[in-house]
Amino acid sequence: DLQKSFTGRLAVENEMRHALDNNEFEIYYQPQVSLQDQRIRGMEALIRWNHPTRGIVPPNEFIPIAEESGLITPISEWVLGAACRQAKLWRASDLPPVTMAVNLSARQIEHPHFIEKFTHCLHESGIQGQGLEIEITESTLMRDMDGSIEKLRRLADMGVEIAIDDFGTGYSSLSYLKKLPIHSLKIDRSFIHDLTGHMNNGATLVAGIAAMAKGLNLNVVAEGVETRAQLDYIKTLGCDAYQGFLFSRPVGVEKATELLARQPH
């Protein structure tokens, strides 16, 4: 069966290479909503693979293979470029300003020419760093803390905001948070999913993360908010923003533009 899964994986790798050449990847956008006034303050760019025969392939089915094969680098670079171009279009139209959030992969950041490539992408798409947020997971940071700090500082100098994604799932020391030029912590959906009004372990952890972030003057964004009860609970903790199905699932560019157009100016 190993042979079967191996050829299966190689086939997926080959198909991903074709997907890049044939423009099969698309970006969906999920709104990040301010808890204070329920306005959209940002859009997270999320990749989807629109396969000619399989239809939409969810990221959890292809991203791990992309990471292992190294294809994650060209794919992530494509996402960054496409998201920057879309950010430029939204800024040029008469829509309320929002931040564009893009996920960076570990391999992308570890690339020796990462900063040059990133800067080139900004120039190509004609936008500045302001209004762009990059999301990086805790586990990515931990792979090379000193290298990450140095590179993230250079991005922050360009005006790029930095968010730590899936916060609370890694085993990082808190001391690094003070050293990093970060703006936001995103609380992983697995913690939000378990929230109820009772102070169980998940709720205690979320309350602890929110309190610590406030102490460090960081924004707190809750991911995966699906119910009114979860929303009410994260409000009591002083979270700044949330994203999740309660407001909107990730949507295509037309629908995302519609959601933005409905915002009060």
Short mmCIF file of C-alpha atoms in Angstrom, two decimals:
data_model
loop_
_atom_site.label_atom_id
_atom_site.label_comp_id
_atom_site.label_asym_id
_atom_site.label_seq_id
_atom_site.Cartn_x
_atom_site.Cartn_y
_atom_site.Cartn_z
CA ASP A 1 0.00 0.00 0.00
CA LEU A 2 3.01 2.27 0.55
CA GLN A 3 3.71 2.09 -3.17
CA LYS A 4 0.15 3.15 -3.91
CA SER A 5 0.28 6.10 -1.52
CA PHE A 6 3.70 7.07 -2.90
CA THR A 7 2.51 7.21 -6.51
CA GLY A 8 -0.58 9.00 -5.23
CA ARG A 9 1.63 11.63 -3.63
CA LEU A 10 3.83 12.00 -6.70
CA ALA A 11 0.73 12.41 -8.83
CA VAL A 12 -0.53 15.15 -6.50
CA GLU A 13 2.86 16.88 -6.68
CA ASN A 14 2.79 16.79 -10.48
CA GLU A 15 -0.77 18.05 -10.55
CA MET A 16 0.17 20.91 -8.22
CA ARG A 17 2.96 21.92 -10.60
CA HIS A 18 0.43 21.97 -13.45
CA ALA A 19 -2.01 23.86 -11.24
CA LEU A 20 0.48 26.72 -10.87
CA ASP A 21 1.04 26.85 -14.65
CA ASN A 22 -2.67 26.55 -15.48
CA ASN A 23 -3.99 29.09 -12.96
CA GLU A 24 -6.04 26.50 -11.06
CA PHE A 25 -5.37 28.13 -7.69
CA GLU A 26 -7.77 30.76 -6.42
CA ILE A 27 -7.88 32.97 -3.39
CA TYR A 28 -10.85 33.09 -1.08
CA TYR A 29 -11.13 35.86 1.48
CA GLN A 30 -12.35 35.59 5.04
CA PRO A 31 -13.33 38.82 6.82
CA GLN A 32 -11.72 39.74 10.14
CA VAL A 33 -14.34 41.68 12.05
CA SER A 34 -13.78 44.29 14.75
CA LEU A 35 -15.64 43.41 17.95
CA GLN A 36 -16.07 47.05 18.82
CA ASP A 37 -18.23 48.06 15.86
CA GLN A 38 -18.75 44.84 13.82
CA ARG A 39 -16.99 46.38 10.82
CA ILE A 40 -14.67 44.39 8.58
CA ARG A 41 -11.16 45.50 9.44
CA GLY A 42 -9.23 42.95 7.38
CA MET A 43 -9.44 40.12 4.88
CA GLU A 44 -7.39 36.95 5.21
CA ALA A 45 -6.29 35.52 1.86
CA LEU A 46 -6.77 31.74 1.81
CA ILE A 47 -5.78 29.47 -1.05
CA ARG A 48 -8.18 27.06 -2.75
CA TRP A 49 -7.36 24.64 -5.55
CA ASN A 50 -10.02 24.52 -8.23
CA HIS A 51 -9.07 21.20 -9.82
CA PRO A 52 -10.47 20.56 -13.34
CA THR A 53 -11.86 17.11 -12.42
CA ARG A 54 -11.94 16.99 -8.62
CA GLY A 55 -13.49 20.43 -8.09
CA ILE A 56 -12.42 22.45 -5.07
CA VAL A 57 -9.62 20.69 -3.16
CA PRO A 58 -9.43 21.92 0.46
CA PRO A 59 -6.03 23.21 1.66
CA ASN A 60 -5.63 20.53 4.35
CA GLU A 61 -5.49 17.95 1.54
CA PHE A 62 -2.72 19.56 -0.50
CA ILE A 63 -0.78 22.01 1.70
CA PRO A 64 1.02 19.29 3.74
CA ILE A 65 2.21 17.63 0.49
CA ALA A 66 3.21 21.05 -0.87
CA GLU A 67 5.25 21.68 2.29
CA GLU A 68 7.06 18.35 2.15
CA SER A 69 7.84 18.62 -1.56
CA GLY A 70 9.00 22.25 -1.42
CA LEU A 71 6.20 23.39 -3.75
CA ILE A 72 4.87 25.46 -0.86
CA THR A 73 7.40 28.18 -1.76
CA PRO A 74 6.18 28.96 -5.30
CA ILE A 75 2.56 28.46 -4.18
CA SER A 76 2.96 30.85 -1.23
CA GLU A 77 4.68 33.37 -3.47
CA TRP A 78 1.77 33.18 -5.90
CA VAL A 79 -0.69 33.80 -3.03
CA LEU A 80 1.29 36.80 -1.80
CA GLY A 81 1.40 38.32 -5.30
CA ALA A 82 -2.28 37.72 -6.00
CA ALA A 83 -3.33 39.07 -2.58
CA CYS A 84 -1.20 42.20 -3.05
CA ARG A 85 -2.74 42.83 -6.47
CA GLN A 86 -6.23 42.44 -5.01
CA ALA A 87 -5.35 44.78 -2.13
CA LYS A 88 -4.30 47.37 -4.72
CA LEU A 89 -7.63 47.00 -6.57
CA TRP A 90 -9.64 47.37 -3.36
CA ARG A 91 -7.63 50.41 -2.34
CA ALA A 92 -8.14 52.01 -5.73
CA SER A 93 -11.93 51.57 -5.55
CA ASP A 94 -14.22 53.49 -3.26
CA LEU A 95 -14.30 50.89 -0.49
CA PRO A 96 -13.53 51.30 3.21
CA PRO A 97 -9.84 50.49 3.80
CA VAL A 98 -9.02 47.01 5.11
CA THR A 99 -5.84 45.15 5.93
CA MET A 100 -4.90 42.24 3.67
CA ALA A 101 -3.64 39.28 5.70
CA VAL A 102 -1.44 36.65 4.02
CA ASN A 103 -0.01 33.45 5.50
CA LEU A 104 3.70 32.82 5.10
CA SER A 105 5.19 29.33 5.17
CA ALA A 106 8.33 28.30 7.06
CA ARG A 107 10.16 27.42 3.84
CA GLN A 108 9.34 30.80 2.37
CA ILE A 109 10.79 32.67 5.36
CA GLU A 110 13.84 30.42 5.54
CA HIS A 111 14.74 31.13 1.91
CA PRO A 112 18.01 33.15 1.85
CA HIS A 113 16.46 35.76 -0.49
CA PHE A 114 13.12 35.97 1.31
CA ILE A 115 13.28 39.73 2.03
CA GLU A 116 14.34 40.57 -1.54
CA LYS A 117 11.55 38.40 -2.95
CA PHE A 118 9.00 39.94 -0.61
CA THR A 119 10.08 43.50 -1.49
CA HIS A 120 10.03 42.63 -5.20
CA CYS A 121 6.47 41.34 -4.83
CA LEU A 122 5.36 44.63 -3.23
CA HIS A 123 6.97 46.65 -6.04
CA GLU A 124 5.47 44.40 -8.73
CA SER A 125 1.96 44.80 -7.36
CA GLY A 126 2.43 48.51 -6.74
CA ILE A 127 1.62 48.62 -3.03
CA GLN A 128 3.53 49.65 0.06
CA GLY A 129 3.88 47.50 3.16
CA GLN A 130 1.22 49.50 5.05
CA GLY A 131 -2.13 47.75 5.03
CA LEU A 132 -0.51 44.35 4.62
CA GLU A 133 -0.38 41.84 7.46
CA ILE A 134 1.54 38.61 7.40
CA GLU A 135 0.53 35.64 9.50
CA ILE A 136 3.17 33.24 10.69
CA THR A 137 2.59 30.21 12.90
CA GLU A 138 4.25 29.73 16.23
CA SER A 139 5.89 26.50 15.06
CA THR A 140 7.43 28.34 12.06
CA LEU A 141 8.95 30.92 14.41
CA MET A 142 10.42 28.26 16.63
CA ARG A 143 12.35 26.65 13.79
CA ASP A 144 14.81 29.53 13.66
CA MET A 145 13.97 32.13 16.25
CA ASP A 146 16.94 34.47 15.69
CA GLY A 147 16.59 34.35 11.91
CA SER A 148 12.84 34.93 12.15
CA ILE A 149 13.24 37.92 14.47
CA GLU A 150 15.73 39.55 12.12
CA LYS A 151 13.56 39.03 9.02
CA LEU A 152 10.32 40.08 10.71
CA ARG A 153 11.97 43.28 11.92
CA ARG A 154 12.85 44.12 8.33
CA LEU A 155 9.23 43.55 7.27
CA ALA A 156 7.97 45.67 10.17
CA ASP A 157 10.30 48.46 9.02
CA MET A 158 8.40 48.44 5.70
CA GLY A 159 5.13 49.01 7.56
CA VAL A 160 3.97 45.39 7.34
CA GLU A 161 1.99 44.19 10.37
CA ILE A 162 2.79 40.78 11.83
CA ALA A 163 0.40 38.33 13.44
CA ILE A 164 1.23 35.06 15.19
CA ASP A 165 -1.22 32.48 13.87
CA ASP A 166 -2.55 29.42 15.75
CA PHE A 167 -1.29 30.93 18.99
CA GLY A 168 -1.32 28.54 21.93
CA THR A 169 -0.71 25.40 19.86
CA GLY A 170 3.09 25.60 19.89
CA TYR A 171 5.46 25.12 22.78
CA SER A 172 7.11 28.48 22.59
CA SER A 173 8.53 30.46 25.45
CA LEU A 174 6.73 33.71 26.11
CA SER A 175 9.99 35.64 26.28
CA TYR A 176 10.21 35.66 22.47
CA LEU A 177 7.00 37.68 22.22
CA LYS A 178 8.79 40.71 23.64
CA LYS A 179 11.58 40.41 21.10
CA LEU A 180 9.34 40.22 18.05
CA PRO A 181 7.83 43.21 16.21
CA ILE A 182 4.35 41.69 16.34
CA HIS A 183 0.95 43.39 16.36
CA SER A 184 -1.54 40.58 16.85
CA LEU A 185 -2.03 37.12 18.30
CA LYS A 186 -4.57 34.88 16.64
CA ILE A 187 -6.11 32.37 19.04
CA ASP A 188 -6.41 28.98 17.36
CA ARG A 189 -9.91 27.80 16.43
CA SER A 190 -9.47 24.60 18.45
CA PHE A 191 -9.63 26.65 21.67
CA ILE A 192 -12.59 28.74 20.49
CA HIS A 193 -14.46 25.60 19.43
CA ASP A 194 -14.47 24.28 23.01
CA LEU A 195 -15.57 27.53 24.62
CA THR A 196 -18.64 27.71 26.78
CA GLY A 197 -19.47 30.12 29.55
CA HIS A 198 -17.99 27.70 32.09
CA MET A 199 -14.34 28.14 32.93
CA ASN A 200 -13.04 24.86 31.56
CA ASN A 201 -9.38 24.44 30.61
CA GLY A 202 -9.90 25.84 27.11
CA ALA A 203 -11.64 28.94 28.43
CA THR A 204 -8.97 29.47 31.07
CA LEU A 205 -6.28 29.25 28.39
CA VAL A 206 -8.05 31.70 26.09
CA ALA A 207 -8.57 34.13 28.99
CA GLY A 208 -4.86 33.79 29.85
CA ILE A 209 -3.74 34.44 26.27
CA ALA A 210 -6.04 37.46 25.98
CA ALA A 211 -4.79 38.93 29.27
CA MET A 212 -1.14 38.37 28.36
CA ALA A 213 -1.61 39.92 24.92
CA LYS A 214 -3.24 42.97 26.47
CA GLY A 215 -0.25 43.29 28.81
CA LEU A 216 2.02 43.34 25.74
CA ASN A 217 -0.25 45.81 23.88
CA LEU A 218 -1.09 43.26 21.19
CA ASN A 219 -4.36 42.82 19.33
CA VAL A 220 -6.16 39.55 19.97
CA VAL A 221 -8.04 37.90 17.11
CA ALA A 222 -10.22 34.84 17.74
CA GLU A 223 -10.43 32.37 14.86
CA GLY A 224 -13.26 29.97 14.12
CA VAL A 225 -16.09 31.85 15.84
CA GLU A 226 -19.22 29.96 14.83
CA THR A 227 -21.83 30.71 17.49
CA ARG A 228 -23.31 33.73 19.19
CA ALA A 229 -22.27 32.26 22.57
CA GLN A 230 -18.62 32.08 21.47
CA LEU A 231 -18.82 35.67 20.25
CA ASP A 232 -20.31 36.88 23.54
CA TYR A 233 -17.64 35.04 25.48
CA ILE A 234 -14.65 36.44 23.54
CA LYS A 235 -16.13 39.92 24.01
CA THR A 236 -15.91 39.49 27.78
CA LEU A 237 -12.21 38.65 27.41
CA GLY A 238 -11.45 41.87 25.58
CA CYS A 239 -10.61 40.29 22.20
CA ASP A 240 -10.28 42.92 19.47
CA ALA A 241 -11.50 41.03 16.43
CA TYR A 242 -12.76 37.68 15.21
CA GLN A 243 -13.26 35.64 12.08
CA GLY A 244 -15.40 32.61 11.48
CA PHE A 245 -18.60 31.24 9.96
CA LEU A 246 -20.77 33.31 12.30
CA PHE A 247 -19.92 36.39 10.22
CA SER A 248 -18.77 34.77 6.97
CA ARG A 249 -16.99 31.72 5.68
CA PRO A 250 -14.13 32.34 3.20
CA VAL A 251 -15.69 33.66 -0.03
CA GLY A 252 -14.60 34.37 -3.59
CA VAL A 253 -13.45 37.81 -4.66
CA GLU A 254 -16.85 39.03 -5.94
CA LYS A 255 -18.62 38.14 -2.72
CA ALA A 256 -15.76 39.58 -0.64
CA THR A 257 -16.00 42.85 -2.58
CA GLU A 258 -19.77 42.86 -1.98
CA LEU A 259 -19.24 42.41 1.77
CA LEU A 260 -16.83 45.34 1.76
CA ALA A 261 -19.18 47.52 -0.27
CA ARG A 262 -21.93 46.95 2.32
CA GLN A 263 -19.75 48.44 5.06
CA PRO A 264 -20.61 51.95 6.20
CA HIS A 265 -17.94 54.35 4.91
#
